[in-house]
Amino acid sequence: METLEKMDQELFLYLNDQHNPFWDAVMSFVSNKYVWIPFYLLLIAYLVYRYRRQSMAMLGLAIAAVGLADFIASGIFKPYFARLRPCHDPDLSVTVNFIQGCGGQFGFMSSHASTAFALAVFFNLILSDRYTIFKIVLVVWAVVVSYSRIYLGVHYPGDTMAGALLGSFLAYVCALGYWILVKKYPQMVRQKP
């Protein structure tokens, strides 16, 4: 375990050291959860327009995946493991490049990573192949959001990878729930996704 933590710290220090003013601004922007509100609203509007009644199941289970990912990462794992964020670690904080606030004391798991991957993986699993570009964009977005947390000095790579795995697993479970609902209540399907 110590070896893994050391490798995680070394990878963090390498990735966190790749700074310049342009990327500082980009990563701060990407990491700001309020910046994405227009994207979420457009996604909701499109799903309601395109899928009508079926969109309620999609949105409900997407919200369940994201909500569970956030609750489990922040409400259970962070206090249980109590792993200090790099910017709060007294041994590392002098070498960490952090651009904005540090956040809460503990960082394992990243709730930014868990919620971004929950959303991206959920829609990758339930939407048809004709949405391939949108699916790729969602995954790239989740990866960039996760990386921004390392860049900004608030999470180790292991925090974001674990968060991504948690979010992906919960997305899979919620996608299964979605397909069970669609199969059980075929009348709610306007057209097959």
C-alpha positions as semicolon CSV with decimal commas, in nm:
position;residue;x (nm);y (nm);z (nm)
1;M;0,000;0,000;0,000
2;E;0,286;0,238;0,082
3;T;0,440;0,170;-0,260
4;L;0,111;0,256;-0,432
5;E;0,077;0,577;-0,230
6;K;0,434;0,676;-0,317
7;M;0,373;0,612;-0,688
8;D;0,048;0,809;-0,665
9;Q;0,233;1,103;-0,505
10;E;0,513;1,094;-0,765
11;L;0,264;1,086;-1,053
12;F;0,069;1,367;-0,887
13;L;0,380;1,584;-0,851
14;Y;0,473;1,527;-1,216
15;L;0,124;1,606;-1,349
16;N;0,068;1,896;-1,109
17;D;0,396;2,057;-1,215
18;Q;0,283;2,106;-1,578
19;H;0,165;2,466;-1,536
20;N;0,130;2,775;-1,749
21;P;-0,115;3,068;-1,730
22;F;-0,329;2,949;-2,023
23;W;-0,388;2,600;-1,878
24;D;-0,433;2,744;-1,529
25;A;-0,734;2,939;-1,662
26;V;-0,868;2,646;-1,867
27;M;-0,844;2,395;-1,581
28;S;-1,001;2,638;-1,333
29;F;-1,288;2,689;-1,578
30;V;-1,334;2,316;-1,645
31;S;-1,328;2,231;-1,275
32;N;-1,596;2,485;-1,182
33;K;-1,918;2,285;-1,144
34;Y;-2,140;2,589;-1,206
35;V;-1,992;2,644;-1,553
36;W;-2,163;2,325;-1,670
37;I;-2,518;2,425;-1,572
38;P;-2,605;2,547;-1,928
39;F;-2,476;2,214;-2,068
40;Y;-2,694;2,017;-1,824
41;L;-2,999;2,230;-1,907
42;L;-2,946;2,180;-2,281
43;L;-2,904;1,805;-2,228
44;I;-3,228;1,789;-2,028
45;A;-3,416;1,996;-2,287
46;Y;-3,290;1,778;-2,573
47;L;-3,376;1,453;-2,395
48;V;-3,727;1,573;-2,311
49;Y;-3,778;1,692;-2,670
50;R;-3,635;1,378;-2,830
51;Y;-3,760;1,105;-2,596
52;R;-4,077;1,253;-2,438
53;R;-4,202;1,013;-2,165
54;Q;-3,894;0,794;-2,190
55;S;-3,681;1,095;-2,092
56;M;-3,826;1,085;-1,739
57;A;-3,669;0,742;-1,681
58;M;-3,344;0,856;-1,844
59;L;-3,320;1,172;-1,638
60;G;-3,434;1,007;-1,316
61;L;-3,176;0,732;-1,339
62;A;-2,902;0,970;-1,457
63;I;-2,971;1,185;-1,151
64;A;-2,969;0,873;-0,933
65;A;-2,627;0,769;-1,071
66;V;-2,478;1,117;-1,024
67;G;-2,637;1,165;-0,681
68;L;-2,518;0,826;-0,555
69;A;-2,169;0,888;-0,694
70;D;-2,146;1,220;-0,511
71;F;-2,291;1,085;-0,186
72;I;-2,072;0,774;-0,175
73;A;-1,752;0,956;-0,274
74;S;-1,799;1,258;-0,045
75;G;-2,024;1,125;0,228
76;I;-1,877;0,778;0,281
77;F;-1,530;0,732;0,131
78;K;-1,375;1,070;0,214
79;P;-1,449;1,057;0,589
80;Y;-1,380;0,683;0,610
81;F;-1,037;0,687;0,444
82;A;-0,948;1,039;0,567
83;R;-0,670;1,075;0,308
84;L;-0,550;1,433;0,306
85;R;-0,574;1,623;-0,018
86;P;-0,229;1,704;-0,162
87;C;-0,280;2,072;-0,086
88;H;-0,351;1,987;0,281
89;D;-0,065;1,737;0,318
90;P;0,205;1,913;0,524
91;D;0,483;1,719;0,346
92;L;0,359;1,807;-0,004
93;S;0,177;2,139;0,030
94;V;0,495;2,345;-0,018
95;T;0,557;2,182;-0,358
96;V;0,196;2,172;-0,480
97;N;0,089;2,420;-0,746
98;F;-0,267;2,507;-0,661
99;I;-0,445;2,779;-0,848
100;Q;-0,760;2,825;-0,643
101;G;-0,891;2,707;-0,305
102;C;-0,800;2,366;-0,177
103;G;-1,145;2,237;-0,084
104;G;-1,226;2,006;0,205
105;Q;-0,959;1,834;0,408
106;F;-0,994;1,485;0,258
107;G;-0,969;1,383;-0,106
108;F;-1,025;1,009;-0,155
109;M;-1,240;0,972;-0,374
110;S;-1,285;1,262;-0,612
111;S;-1,654;1,346;-0,633
112;H;-1,587;1,555;-0,948
113;A;-1,452;1,240;-1,116
114;S;-1,724;1,011;-0,980
115;T;-2,011;1,236;-1,089
116;A;-1,862;1,319;-1,430
117;F;-1,804;0,952;-1,509
118;A;-2,146;0,853;-1,373
119;L;-2,309;1,089;-1,623
120;A;-2,080;1,004;-1,916
121;V;-2,095;0,626;-1,874
122;F;-2,471;0,623;-1,809
123;F;-2,547;0,795;-2,139
124;N;-2,285;0,587;-2,320
125;L;-2,470;0,276;-2,206
126;I;-2,827;0,381;-2,283
127;L;-2,799;0,584;-2,604
128;S;-2,777;0,416;-2,943
129;D;-2,469;0,410;-3,164
130;R;-2,593;0,700;-3,374
131;Y;-2,486;0,922;-3,082
132;T;-2,122;0,812;-3,104
133;I;-1,979;1,165;-3,127
134;F;-2,186;1,278;-2,827
135;K;-2,070;0,970;-2,633
136;I;-1,705;1,044;-2,711
137;V;-1,751;1,408;-2,609
138;L;-1,899;1,299;-2,275
139;V;-1,607;1,066;-2,200
140;V;-1,348;1,327;-2,301
141;W;-1,531;1,581;-2,082
142;A;-1,522;1,340;-1,783
143;V;-1,150;1,274;-1,833
144;V;-1,068;1,646;-1,861
145;V;-1,275;1,731;-1,550
146;S;-1,094;1,453;-1,359
147;Y;-0,751;1,564;-1,480
148;S;-0,829;1,925;-1,385
149;R;-0,854;1,816;-1,022
150;I;-0,496;1,684;-1,032
151;Y;-0,373;1,988;-1,223
152;L;-0,528;2,221;-0,965
153;G;-0,357;2,035;-0,680
154;V;-0,665;1,910;-0,498
155;H;-0,659;1,538;-0,583
156;Y;-0,408;1,261;-0,639
157;P;-0,443;1,056;-0,959
158;G;-0,560;0,763;-0,745
159;D;-0,843;0,978;-0,606
160;T;-0,968;1,057;-0,954
161;M;-0,923;0,703;-1,090
162;A;-1,114;0,556;-0,795
163;G;-1,384;0,819;-0,840
164;A;-1,408;0,735;-1,211
165;L;-1,445;0,364;-1,131
166;L;-1,714;0,432;-0,870
167;G;-1,907;0,660;-1,106
168;S;-1,879;0,408;-1,392
169;F;-2,004;0,123;-1,172
170;L;-2,301;0,324;-1,048
171;A;-2,378;0,431;-1,406
172;Y;-2,380;0,064;-1,508
173;V;-2,622;-0,025;-1,226
174;C;-2,852;0,265;-1,314
175;A;-2,836;0,179;-1,685
176;L;-2,947;-0,175;-1,598
177;G;-3,236;-0,021;-1,404
178;Y;-3,323;0,190;-1,706
179;W;-3,335;-0,108;-1,943
180;I;-3,547;-0,305;-1,694
181;L;-3,795;-0,015;-1,683
182;V;-3,803;0,014;-2,062
183;K;-3,865;-0,359;-2,095
184;K;-4,129;-0,370;-1,821
185;Y;-4,314;-0,058;-1,941
186;P;-4,276;-0,053;-2,322
187;Q;-4,558;0,204;-2,352
188;M;-4,325;0,471;-2,214
189;V;-4,091;0,428;-2,511
190;R;-4,170;0,680;-2,784
191;Q;-3,906;0,539;-3,013
192;K;-3,616;0,309;-2,958
193;P;-3,291;0,494;-2,864
